[in-house]
Amino acid sequence: MHRTKLASVVAAGGLAVALALTSCSSPASPEEDHPTLRLGVITQLTSFAPWESAWANESPYLQAVYDTLLRAEPDGTITEGLATDWKWDESKTVLTLTLRDDVEFSDGTALTAQVAADNLARFRDGTSANASFLAGMTSAEAPDDTTLVITLAQPDPALPVYLSQNAGLVGSPAMFDSPDAKTTPIGSGPYVLDAKDTVVGSKYVYDANPDYWDADSVHYDTIQMAFYGDPTALMNAVKGGQVDAANLQSANQIADAEAAGFTAEKSEQSWSGFLLVDRDGTINPAMGDVRVRQAINYALDREGLLKALDNGLGTVTTQVFGTTTSAYDKKLDDRYPYDPEKAKALLAEAGYADGFTLVMPSNNFVPESVFAVYKEQLAAVGITVEWEATGDDLFGRMLGGTWAAFPFLLQTDPTSWQTIQFSMLPGSAWNTSHVADPTVIQLSEVVRSGEQADADAAAKELNTYVVEQAWYAPLYRPTSAFITAAGTQATVQVGNTVPYLWNIRPTE
């Protein structure tokens, strides 16, 4: 995935209470030096171990200490990282990368292609929610110290993108068997974690790496990242001048941030709504009927919910593919207009004229009023929602397929294939019931391996299919915002809720 309300759910591990930085200085002016960046983050760090890592809101923690094999420009263009060159073979199943020969980890160990290969295998076999990014990798080999060869069972056009994210993080081999890998990173990145001044779970301090191979991308001597777990804590820090930049938890905070002198860079990086994951009816038999899933879509007043929950800041939609993808079809933004009577009729046709009960997870960091609104809208058509309170076990249980459906906020990836691999294939992390739909699989294979025109057409057909089958009940694409104080500037990253760390810098 990018945030209060539903958005907070995507903040993996974001259940701890935020502790603000002790600094109370005002935002720096453009004329001042910028030795320190005070970055507000709204997601707890899952782990520093690359094979356990998350991305999205957690990317700054990791980009500070690690390099990735490739990088992505703000517009999504893939460019050099630890690899200076990469090319596919004719089958598009073998990617050969040439690595830099002058990179060392912070413990003095040299980067080699074998170390990179070992990192890839650990990520594929690890516990990261994005481990599926490398599920198709059959091997990662190092013919020599600077040549890395990745072999896939089938083509994966998104692999270079994944290698610019957490799947491409490279840590020192000293971390592999270290009991402290979760909290003690050993990377080759632009900064080194200052363990002495870091308070795990609330504040992370990084000092610039004086020997970093890409000195031009290091814009600060020190970076302080403070975790703010709720909107009040973050806005108090903004108004008190305790942060120079931060990702907002909700578009509702934009006005207050701008009033405090911050600039807001706005984008739509995600979709908010429901994942109707039990499409086979294994957990809840009612959810196996497409008419029931369609009824849920008709029962939701998207315009009203956007206004009530996010002050109208966003775009209503009934599709999960982003506007930059080849699958996107503007007509599908309003496939399910608000129609409670239609919802009731569909439920009756499916044999649920008297309704049914749907158990979904709630949590203590989303306002109860949000869950109440959802419950009220579904109750109006006969669906009784029972909210099951969760804690730190939310993500594990959700990804483990505990619930037939749940409200959520997921990222909108910049390409069709990424979206498919993220939540539609049997092995996708967010296809939590691992439903194997033959039509989805067939069309996905064309998107994966076909010529561009065929792939684009298949992506559009697939989008229409999952909308008609009501695999999801999207509500809207909320406006997200990254704010910067005077003296700090940032460039929004396509496909990521937070700008990449090297694109946050002092104002020129």
Coordinates of C-alpha atoms in Angstrom, one line a residue:
M1 CA 0.0 0.0 0.0
H2 CA -1.2 5.1 2.2
R3 CA -3.8 8.1 7.2
T4 CA -6.5 7.9 9.7
K5 CA -9.9 6.3 9.3
L6 CA -9.5 3.5 6.9
A7 CA -6.1 4.7 5.9
S8 CA -4.6 3.9 9.3
V9 CA -5.3 0.2 8.7
V10 CA -2.6 0.1 6.0
A11 CA -0.1 1.4 8.5
A12 CA 1.5 -2.0 9.3
G13 CA 2.2 -2.2 13.0
G14 CA 0.9 1.3 13.5
L15 CA -0.7 0.6 16.9
A16 CA 1.8 2.2 19.2
V17 CA 1.3 5.6 20.8
A18 CA 3.3 8.3 19.1
L19 CA 6.1 10.1 20.9
A20 CA 7.0 13.5 19.5
L21 CA 10.5 14.7 19.0
T22 CA 11.7 16.9 21.8
S23 CA 12.6 19.7 19.5
C24 CA 10.1 22.6 19.6
S25 CA 11.8 24.9 17.1
S26 CA 10.0 26.6 14.3
P27 CA 10.2 25.4 10.7
A28 CA 13.5 26.5 9.1
S29 CA 13.5 29.4 6.8
P30 CA 14.9 29.0 3.2
E31 CA 18.0 31.1 4.2
E32 CA 19.1 28.7 7.0
D33 CA 21.4 25.8 6.7
H34 CA 19.7 22.4 6.6
P35 CA 21.9 20.0 8.5
T36 CA 18.9 18.1 9.9
L37 CA 15.7 16.9 8.4
R38 CA 12.9 16.3 10.9
L39 CA 10.5 13.8 9.1
G40 CA 7.2 12.9 10.5
V41 CA 6.1 9.3 9.7
I42 CA 2.7 7.8 10.3
T43 CA 3.5 4.1 10.2
Q44 CA 5.4 2.1 12.6
L45 CA 8.5 0.3 11.2
T46 CA 7.7 -3.4 10.7
S47 CA 11.3 -4.5 10.6
F48 CA 14.8 -3.4 9.5
A49 CA 15.4 -7.0 8.2
P50 CA 15.0 -6.7 4.5
W51 CA 13.2 -10.1 4.2
E52 CA 10.6 -8.9 6.7
S53 CA 10.2 -5.3 5.5
A54 CA 7.2 -3.4 4.3
W55 CA 7.2 -0.4 1.9
A56 CA 4.8 2.5 1.2
N57 CA 4.8 4.7 4.4
E58 CA 7.7 2.7 5.7
S59 CA 10.0 3.4 2.8
P60 CA 11.9 6.3 4.4
Y61 CA 13.1 4.1 7.3
L62 CA 14.6 1.7 4.9
Q63 CA 15.9 4.0 2.2
A64 CA 18.0 5.8 4.8
V65 CA 20.1 2.7 5.5
Y66 CA 19.8 0.5 2.4
D67 CA 20.3 0.7 -1.3
T68 CA 18.0 -1.1 -3.7
L69 CA 19.2 -2.9 -6.8
L70 CA 17.3 -0.4 -9.0
R71 CA 15.7 3.0 -8.3
A72 CA 12.6 4.7 -9.5
E73 CA 12.4 8.3 -10.6
P74 CA 9.4 10.4 -9.4
D75 CA 7.5 9.6 -12.6
G76 CA 8.1 5.9 -12.2
T77 CA 11.0 5.5 -14.7
I78 CA 13.4 2.8 -13.5
T79 CA 17.0 3.9 -13.2
E80 CA 20.3 2.9 -11.8
G81 CA 20.7 1.8 -8.2
L82 CA 23.2 -0.8 -7.0
A83 CA 22.9 -2.1 -10.6
T84 CA 24.3 0.1 -13.4
D85 CA 22.9 -2.0 -16.2
W86 CA 20.1 -4.6 -16.6
K87 CA 18.6 -6.4 -19.5
W88 CA 16.1 -9.2 -20.3
D89 CA 16.7 -12.2 -22.4
E90 CA 14.4 -12.9 -25.4
S91 CA 12.0 -15.0 -23.2
K92 CA 11.7 -12.2 -20.7
T93 CA 12.3 -14.7 -17.9
V94 CA 16.0 -14.0 -17.3
L95 CA 17.1 -10.6 -16.0
T96 CA 20.9 -10.0 -15.9
L97 CA 22.1 -7.0 -13.8
T98 CA 25.6 -5.6 -13.6
L99 CA 26.4 -4.3 -10.1
R100 CA 28.7 -1.6 -8.9
D101 CA 32.2 -2.8 -7.7
D102 CA 32.8 0.1 -5.3
V103 CA 30.1 -0.3 -2.7
E104 CA 30.6 -1.4 0.9
F105 CA 28.1 -2.0 3.7
S106 CA 28.4 -0.1 7.0
D107 CA 30.3 -3.0 8.6
G108 CA 33.0 -2.8 5.9
T109 CA 31.8 -5.9 4.0
A110 CA 31.9 -5.5 0.2
L111 CA 28.8 -5.7 -1.9
T112 CA 29.0 -8.7 -4.3
A113 CA 26.5 -10.2 -6.6
Q114 CA 26.3 -13.3 -4.4
V115 CA 25.2 -11.1 -1.4
A116 CA 22.6 -9.6 -3.6
A117 CA 21.4 -13.0 -4.7
D118 CA 21.2 -14.2 -1.2
N119 CA 19.1 -11.1 -0.2
L120 CA 16.6 -11.8 -3.1
A121 CA 16.2 -15.5 -2.0
R122 CA 15.6 -14.4 1.6
F123 CA 13.0 -11.9 0.6
R124 CA 11.2 -14.4 -1.6
D125 CA 11.2 -16.9 1.3
G126 CA 10.7 -14.4 4.0
T127 CA 7.7 -13.0 5.9
S128 CA 7.3 -9.6 4.2
A129 CA 3.7 -8.9 3.1
N130 CA 5.3 -8.3 -0.4
A131 CA 7.2 -11.6 -0.6
S132 CA 4.9 -12.5 -3.5
F133 CA 6.7 -9.9 -5.6
L134 CA 9.4 -12.6 -6.0
A135 CA 7.2 -15.7 -5.9
G136 CA 8.0 -16.4 -9.6
M137 CA 11.8 -16.3 -9.0
T138 CA 13.3 -19.7 -9.5
S139 CA 16.9 -18.7 -8.9
A140 CA 19.2 -15.8 -8.3
E141 CA 22.8 -16.5 -9.2
A142 CA 26.2 -14.8 -9.3
P143 CA 28.5 -15.9 -12.1
D144 CA 31.0 -13.4 -10.8
D145 CA 31.2 -10.6 -8.2
T146 CA 29.4 -8.0 -10.3
T147 CA 26.9 -10.1 -12.4
L148 CA 23.5 -11.0 -10.9
V149 CA 21.2 -13.3 -12.9
I150 CA 17.6 -13.6 -11.9
T151 CA 15.6 -16.4 -13.5
L152 CA 11.8 -16.4 -13.4
A153 CA 9.3 -19.3 -14.0
Q154 CA 7.3 -16.9 -16.1
P155 CA 7.7 -13.3 -17.4
D156 CA 7.0 -10.6 -14.8
P157 CA 7.1 -7.1 -16.3
A158 CA 7.0 -5.5 -12.9
L159 CA 10.2 -7.1 -11.6
P160 CA 12.4 -4.0 -12.2
V161 CA 9.8 -2.0 -10.3
Y162 CA 9.9 -4.4 -7.4
L163 CA 13.7 -4.3 -7.4
S164 CA 13.4 -0.6 -6.7
Q165 CA 11.2 -1.3 -3.6
N166 CA 11.6 -3.6 -0.7
A167 CA 12.2 -6.7 -2.8
G168 CA 15.4 -5.0 -4.0
L169 CA 16.8 -4.0 -0.6
V170 CA 20.3 -5.4 0.0
G171 CA 21.6 -5.9 3.5
S172 CA 25.0 -7.1 4.7
P173 CA 25.4 -10.9 5.1
A174 CA 26.2 -10.3 8.7
M175 CA 22.4 -9.7 9.2
F176 CA 21.3 -13.0 7.9
D177 CA 21.6 -15.0 11.1
S178 CA 21.7 -12.0 13.5
P179 CA 19.1 -12.1 16.3
D180 CA 19.2 -8.2 16.1
A181 CA 18.4 -8.0 12.4
K182 CA 14.9 -6.6 13.1
T183 CA 16.3 -3.6 14.9
T184 CA 19.9 -3.2 13.7
P185 CA 20.3 -2.6 10.0
I186 CA 23.6 -3.1 8.2
G187 CA 23.2 -1.5 4.8
S188 CA 25.1 0.4 2.2
G189 CA 22.7 3.3 2.1
P190 CA 23.1 7.1 2.4
Y191 CA 22.8 7.1 6.2
V192 CA 23.7 5.0 9.2
L193 CA 21.3 4.4 12.1
D194 CA 22.4 6.2 15.3
A195 CA 21.4 3.5 17.8
K196 CA 22.3 5.7 20.8
D197 CA 19.7 8.4 20.0
T198 CA 17.1 6.1 18.5
V199 CA 14.1 5.1 20.5
V200 CA 12.6 2.0 18.8
G201 CA 9.0 2.5 18.0
S202 CA 9.0 6.3 18.3
K203 CA 12.1 8.1 17.0
Y204 CA 14.8 7.0 14.6
V205 CA 18.0 9.1 14.1
Y206 CA 20.3 8.6 11.1
D207 CA 23.7 10.2 10.4
A208 CA 25.0 10.7 6.9
N209 CA 27.3 8.0 5.6
P210 CA 30.6 9.8 4.7
D211 CA 31.6 7.1 2.3
Y212 CA 28.4 6.8 0.4
W213 CA 28.9 6.1 -3.3
D214 CA 26.1 8.5 -4.4
A215 CA 27.0 11.7 -2.4
D216 CA 24.8 13.9 -4.5
S217 CA 21.7 12.2 -3.2
V218 CA 22.6 12.9 0.5
H219 CA 21.0 16.3 1.3
Y220 CA 21.2 16.3 5.1
D221 CA 23.8 15.6 7.8
T222 CA 21.2 14.0 10.0
I223 CA 17.6 12.8 9.6
Q224 CA 15.3 12.4 12.5
M225 CA 12.1 10.3 11.9
A226 CA 9.4 10.6 14.5
F227 CA 6.4 8.3 14.5
Y228 CA 2.9 10.0 14.9
G229 CA 0.3 7.4 15.4
D230 CA -2.8 9.6 15.4
P231 CA -3.8 12.8 13.6
T232 CA -3.9 14.9 16.8
A233 CA -0.2 14.1 17.6
L234 CA 0.9 14.8 14.1
M235 CA -0.9 18.1 13.8
N236 CA 0.4 19.2 17.2
A237 CA 3.9 18.5 15.9
V238 CA 3.1 20.5 12.7
K239 CA 1.7 23.5 14.5
G240 CA 4.5 23.3 17.1
G241 CA 7.3 23.4 14.4
Q242 CA 8.5 19.9 15.3
V243 CA 8.6 18.6 11.7
D244 CA 10.0 19.8 8.4
A245 CA 8.1 17.3 6.3
A246 CA 5.4 14.6 6.8
N247 CA 2.9 12.5 5.1
L248 CA -0.6 13.4 6.3
Q249 CA -2.9 10.7 7.7
S250 CA -5.9 12.4 6.1
A251 CA -6.7 15.1 3.6
N252 CA -8.8 16.6 6.3
Q253 CA -5.5 17.8 7.8
I254 CA -4.4 19.8 4.7
A255 CA -6.1 23.0 5.7
D256 CA -4.6 23.1 9.2
A257 CA -1.1 22.3 7.8
E258 CA -1.4 25.0 5.2
A259 CA -2.5 27.5 7.9
A260 CA 0.6 26.5 9.8
G261 CA 2.8 27.6 6.8
F262 CA 3.3 24.2 5.2
T263 CA 3.0 23.4 1.5
A264 CA 0.9 20.4 0.6
E265 CA 1.8 18.3 -2.5
K266 CA -1.5 16.5 -3.3
S267 CA -2.1 13.2 -5.2
E268 CA -4.4 10.2 -5.3
Q269 CA -2.2 7.2 -4.4
S270 CA -4.7 4.7 -3.1
W271 CA -8.3 3.5 -3.0
S272 CA -10.5 3.3 0.1
G273 CA -13.3 0.7 0.4
F274 CA -13.9 -3.0 1.1
L275 CA -12.1 -6.1 -0.1
L276 CA -14.7 -8.8 -0.6
V277 CA -12.1 -11.6 -0.5
D278 CA -14.3 -14.7 0.2
R279 CA -15.4 -15.0 -3.4
D280 CA -15.8 -18.8 -3.0
G281 CA -18.0 -18.5 0.1
T282 CA -15.7 -20.6 2.2
I283 CA -15.8 -18.3 5.3
N284 CA -19.3 -16.9 4.8
P285 CA -21.4 -18.7 2.2
A286 CA -23.3 -15.5 1.3
M287 CA -20.1 -13.9 0.0
G288 CA -19.7 -16.7 -2.6
D289 CA -22.7 -15.3 -4.5
V290 CA -21.8 -12.5 -6.9
R291 CA -25.3 -11.0 -6.4
V292 CA -24.5 -10.5 -2.7
R293 CA -21.2 -8.8 -3.5
Q294 CA -22.9 -6.6 -6.0
A295 CA -25.6 -5.8 -3.4
I296 CA -22.8 -4.5 -1.1
N297 CA -21.6 -2.2 -3.8
Y298 CA -25.1 -0.8 -4.5
A299 CA -25.6 -0.3 -0.7
L300 CA -22.8 2.2 -0.4
D301 CA -23.4 5.9 -0.8
R302 CA -19.9 6.8 -2.2
E303 CA -20.5 10.5 -2.6
G304 CA -21.9 10.7 0.9
L305 CA -19.1 8.7 2.4
L306 CA -16.4 10.7 0.6
K307 CA -18.0 13.9 2.0
A308 CA -18.5 12.6 5.5
L309 CA -15.2 10.8 6.0
D310 CA -12.8 12.9 3.9
N311 CA -14.5 16.2 3.4
G312 CA -15.1 15.4 -0.3
L313 CA -11.4 15.4 -1.0
G314 CA -11.0 12.6 -3.5
T315 CA -12.7 10.9 -6.5
V316 CA -15.5 8.3 -6.1
T317 CA -14.8 5.0 -7.9
T318 CA -15.9 1.4 -8.2
Q319 CA -12.6 0.1 -9.7
V320 CA -9.3 -0.6 -8.1
F321 CA -7.0 0.0 -11.0
G322 CA -5.3 3.4 -10.9
T323 CA -5.7 6.1 -13.5
T324 CA -2.1 5.6 -14.8
T325 CA -2.7 2.0 -15.7
S326 CA -3.7 0.6 -19.1
A327 CA -6.7 -1.2 -17.4
Y328 CA -8.3 2.0 -16.2
D329 CA -11.7 2.8 -17.6
K330 CA -13.4 6.0 -16.5
K331 CA -16.9 4.4 -17.1
L332 CA -16.1 2.0 -14.3
D333 CA -15.8 4.8 -11.7
D334 CA -19.6 4.7 -11.4
R335 CA -20.6 1.2 -12.2
Y336 CA -22.5 0.8 -9.0
P337 CA -24.6 4.0 -8.3
Y338 CA -26.1 4.2 -4.8
D339 CA -29.3 2.1 -5.0
P340 CA -30.4 0.5 -1.7
E341 CA -33.5 -1.0 -3.4
K342 CA -31.4 -2.7 -6.0
A343 CA -29.2 -4.0 -3.3
K344 CA -32.2 -5.5 -1.5
A345 CA -33.5 -7.1 -4.7
L346 CA -30.2 -8.7 -5.4
L347 CA -30.0 -10.1 -1.8
A348 CA -33.5 -11.5 -2.2
E349 CA -32.5 -13.2 -5.6
A350 CA -29.6 -14.7 -3.9
G351 CA -31.8 -16.2 -1.1
Y352 CA -31.0 -13.6 1.5
A353 CA -34.3 -11.6 1.6
D354 CA -34.0 -11.6 5.4
G355 CA -30.4 -10.5 5.2
F356 CA -27.3 -12.2 6.6
T357 CA -24.5 -11.4 9.1
L358 CA -21.1 -10.3 8.0
V359 CA -18.2 -10.3 10.5
M360 CA -15.4 -7.8 9.8
P361 CA -12.4 -6.5 11.8
S362 CA -12.3 -3.2 13.6
N363 CA -9.4 -1.6 15.4
N364 CA -8.7 1.0 18.0
F365 CA -6.9 3.5 15.8
V366 CA -9.8 4.2 13.4
P367 CA -12.6 6.3 14.9
E368 CA -15.6 4.3 16.0
S369 CA -17.8 6.6 14.0
V370 CA -16.4 5.3 10.7
F371 CA -17.3 1.7 11.6
A372 CA -20.7 2.9 12.7
V373 CA -21.3 4.6 9.3
Y374 CA -20.4 1.5 7.4
K375 CA -22.6 -0.7 9.7
E376 CA -25.5 1.7 9.2
Q377 CA -25.3 1.7 5.4
L378 CA -25.1 -2.0 5.1
A379 CA -27.9 -2.5 7.7
A380 CA -30.2 -0.4 5.6
V381 CA -30.3 -3.2 3.0
G382 CA -30.4 -6.1 5.5
I383 CA -26.7 -6.9 6.1
T384 CA -25.9 -7.1 9.8
V385 CA -22.3 -6.2 10.4
E386 CA -20.5 -7.5 13.5
W387 CA -17.3 -5.7 14.2
E388 CA -14.6 -7.9 15.7
A389 CA -12.1 -5.8 17.7
T390 CA -8.4 -6.5 16.8
G391 CA -5.0 -5.3 18.1
D392 CA -1.5 -6.0 16.9
D393 CA -2.7 -9.2 15.3
L394 CA -4.8 -7.3 12.7
F395 CA -2.4 -7.7 9.7
G396 CA -1.4 -11.3 10.4
R397 CA -5.1 -12.4 10.7
M398 CA -6.2 -10.3 7.8
L399 CA -3.5 -11.7 5.4
G400 CA -4.2 -15.1 6.8
G401 CA -7.7 -15.1 5.5
T402 CA -9.6 -14.8 8.8
W403 CA -12.4 -12.6 7.5
A404 CA -14.7 -12.8 4.4
A405 CA -14.5 -9.0 3.9
F406 CA -12.9 -6.0 5.5
P407 CA -12.7 -2.2 5.1
F408 CA -9.3 -1.1 3.9
L409 CA -7.1 1.3 2.0
L410 CA -4.8 -0.1 -0.6
Q411 CA -2.3 1.5 -2.9
T412 CA -3.1 2.1 -6.6
D413 CA 0.0 0.8 -8.4
P414 CA 1.2 2.7 -11.5
T415 CA 0.9 -0.4 -13.8
S416 CA -1.9 -3.0 -14.5
W417 CA 0.4 -5.9 -13.8
Q418 CA 1.4 -4.6 -10.4
T419 CA -2.2 -4.3 -9.4
I420 CA -3.0 -7.8 -10.6
Q421 CA -0.1 -9.3 -8.8
F422 CA -0.8 -7.4 -5.6
S423 CA -4.4 -8.6 -5.0
M424 CA -5.9 -10.8 -7.8
L425 CA -3.8 -13.9 -8.4
P426 CA -4.1 -17.0 -6.2
G427 CA -0.8 -16.2 -4.5
S428 CA -1.3 -12.5 -4.2
A429 CA -0.9 -11.1 -0.6
W430 CA -4.2 -9.3 -0.8
N431 CA -6.2 -12.1 -2.3
T432 CA -6.3 -13.3 1.3
S433 CA -8.7 -16.3 0.5
H434 CA -6.4 -17.2 -2.5
V435 CA -9.3 -17.5 -4.9
A436 CA -8.3 -19.0 -8.2
D437 CA -10.6 -17.6 -10.9
P438 CA -9.9 -19.1 -14.3
T439 CA -10.9 -15.9 -16.2
V440 CA -8.7 -13.8 -14.0
I441 CA -5.8 -16.1 -14.4
Q442 CA -6.2 -16.3 -18.2
L443 CA -6.4 -12.6 -18.7
S444 CA -3.6 -12.0 -16.3
E445 CA -1.3 -14.3 -18.3
V446 CA -1.9 -12.1 -21.4
V447 CA -1.1 -9.0 -19.3
R448 CA 2.1 -10.7 -18.1
S449 CA 3.4 -12.1 -21.3
G450 CA 1.5 -10.7 -24.3
E451 CA 2.6 -8.0 -26.8
Q452 CA 1.8 -4.6 -25.5
A453 CA -1.4 -4.0 -27.4
D454 CA -2.8 -7.4 -26.4
A455 CA -1.7 -6.9 -22.8
D456 CA -3.4 -3.6 -22.6
A457 CA -6.6 -5.0 -24.0
A458 CA -6.6 -7.9 -21.6
A459 CA -6.0 -5.5 -18.7
K460 CA -9.1 -3.6 -19.6
E461 CA -11.1 -6.8 -20.0
L462 CA -9.9 -8.0 -16.6
N463 CA -10.8 -4.7 -15.0
T464 CA -14.4 -5.0 -16.3
Y465 CA -14.6 -8.6 -15.2
V466 CA -13.5 -8.0 -11.5
V467 CA -15.8 -5.0 -11.3
E468 CA -18.8 -7.0 -12.6
Q469 CA -17.9 -9.9 -10.3
A470 CA -17.7 -7.4 -7.4
W471 CA -14.3 -8.6 -6.1
Y472 CA -14.1 -5.3 -4.3
A473 CA -16.4 -2.6 -3.1
P474 CA -14.2 0.5 -3.6
L475 CA -15.5 3.9 -2.4
Y476 CA -13.1 6.5 -3.6
R477 CA -9.6 7.4 -4.3
P478 CA -8.8 9.8 -1.4
T479 CA -6.6 12.8 -1.8
S480 CA -3.3 12.3 0.0
A481 CA -0.8 15.0 0.8
F482 CA 2.8 15.3 1.7
I483 CA 3.6 18.5 3.5
T484 CA 6.8 20.5 3.7
A485 CA 7.7 23.5 5.8
A486 CA 9.4 26.6 4.5
G487 CA 13.0 25.7 3.6
T488 CA 12.1 22.1 2.6
Q489 CA 10.8 20.8 -0.8
A490 CA 9.7 17.4 -2.0
T491 CA 8.7 15.7 -5.3
V492 CA 5.8 13.3 -5.1
Q493 CA 6.6 9.7 -6.1
V494 CA 4.2 7.9 -8.6
G495 CA 3.1 4.6 -7.0
N496 CA 4.3 5.4 -3.4
T497 CA 2.5 7.3 -0.7
V498 CA 5.7 9.0 0.5
P499 CA 8.3 10.8 -1.7
Y500 CA 11.5 8.8 -2.0
L501 CA 14.0 10.0 0.5
W502 CA 16.5 11.5 -1.9
N503 CA 13.7 13.7 -3.3
I504 CA 13.2 15.5 -0.1
R505 CA 15.7 18.3 0.2
P506 CA 16.4 21.8 1.3
T507 CA 14.8 24.5 -0.9
E508 CA 17.2 25.7 -3.5

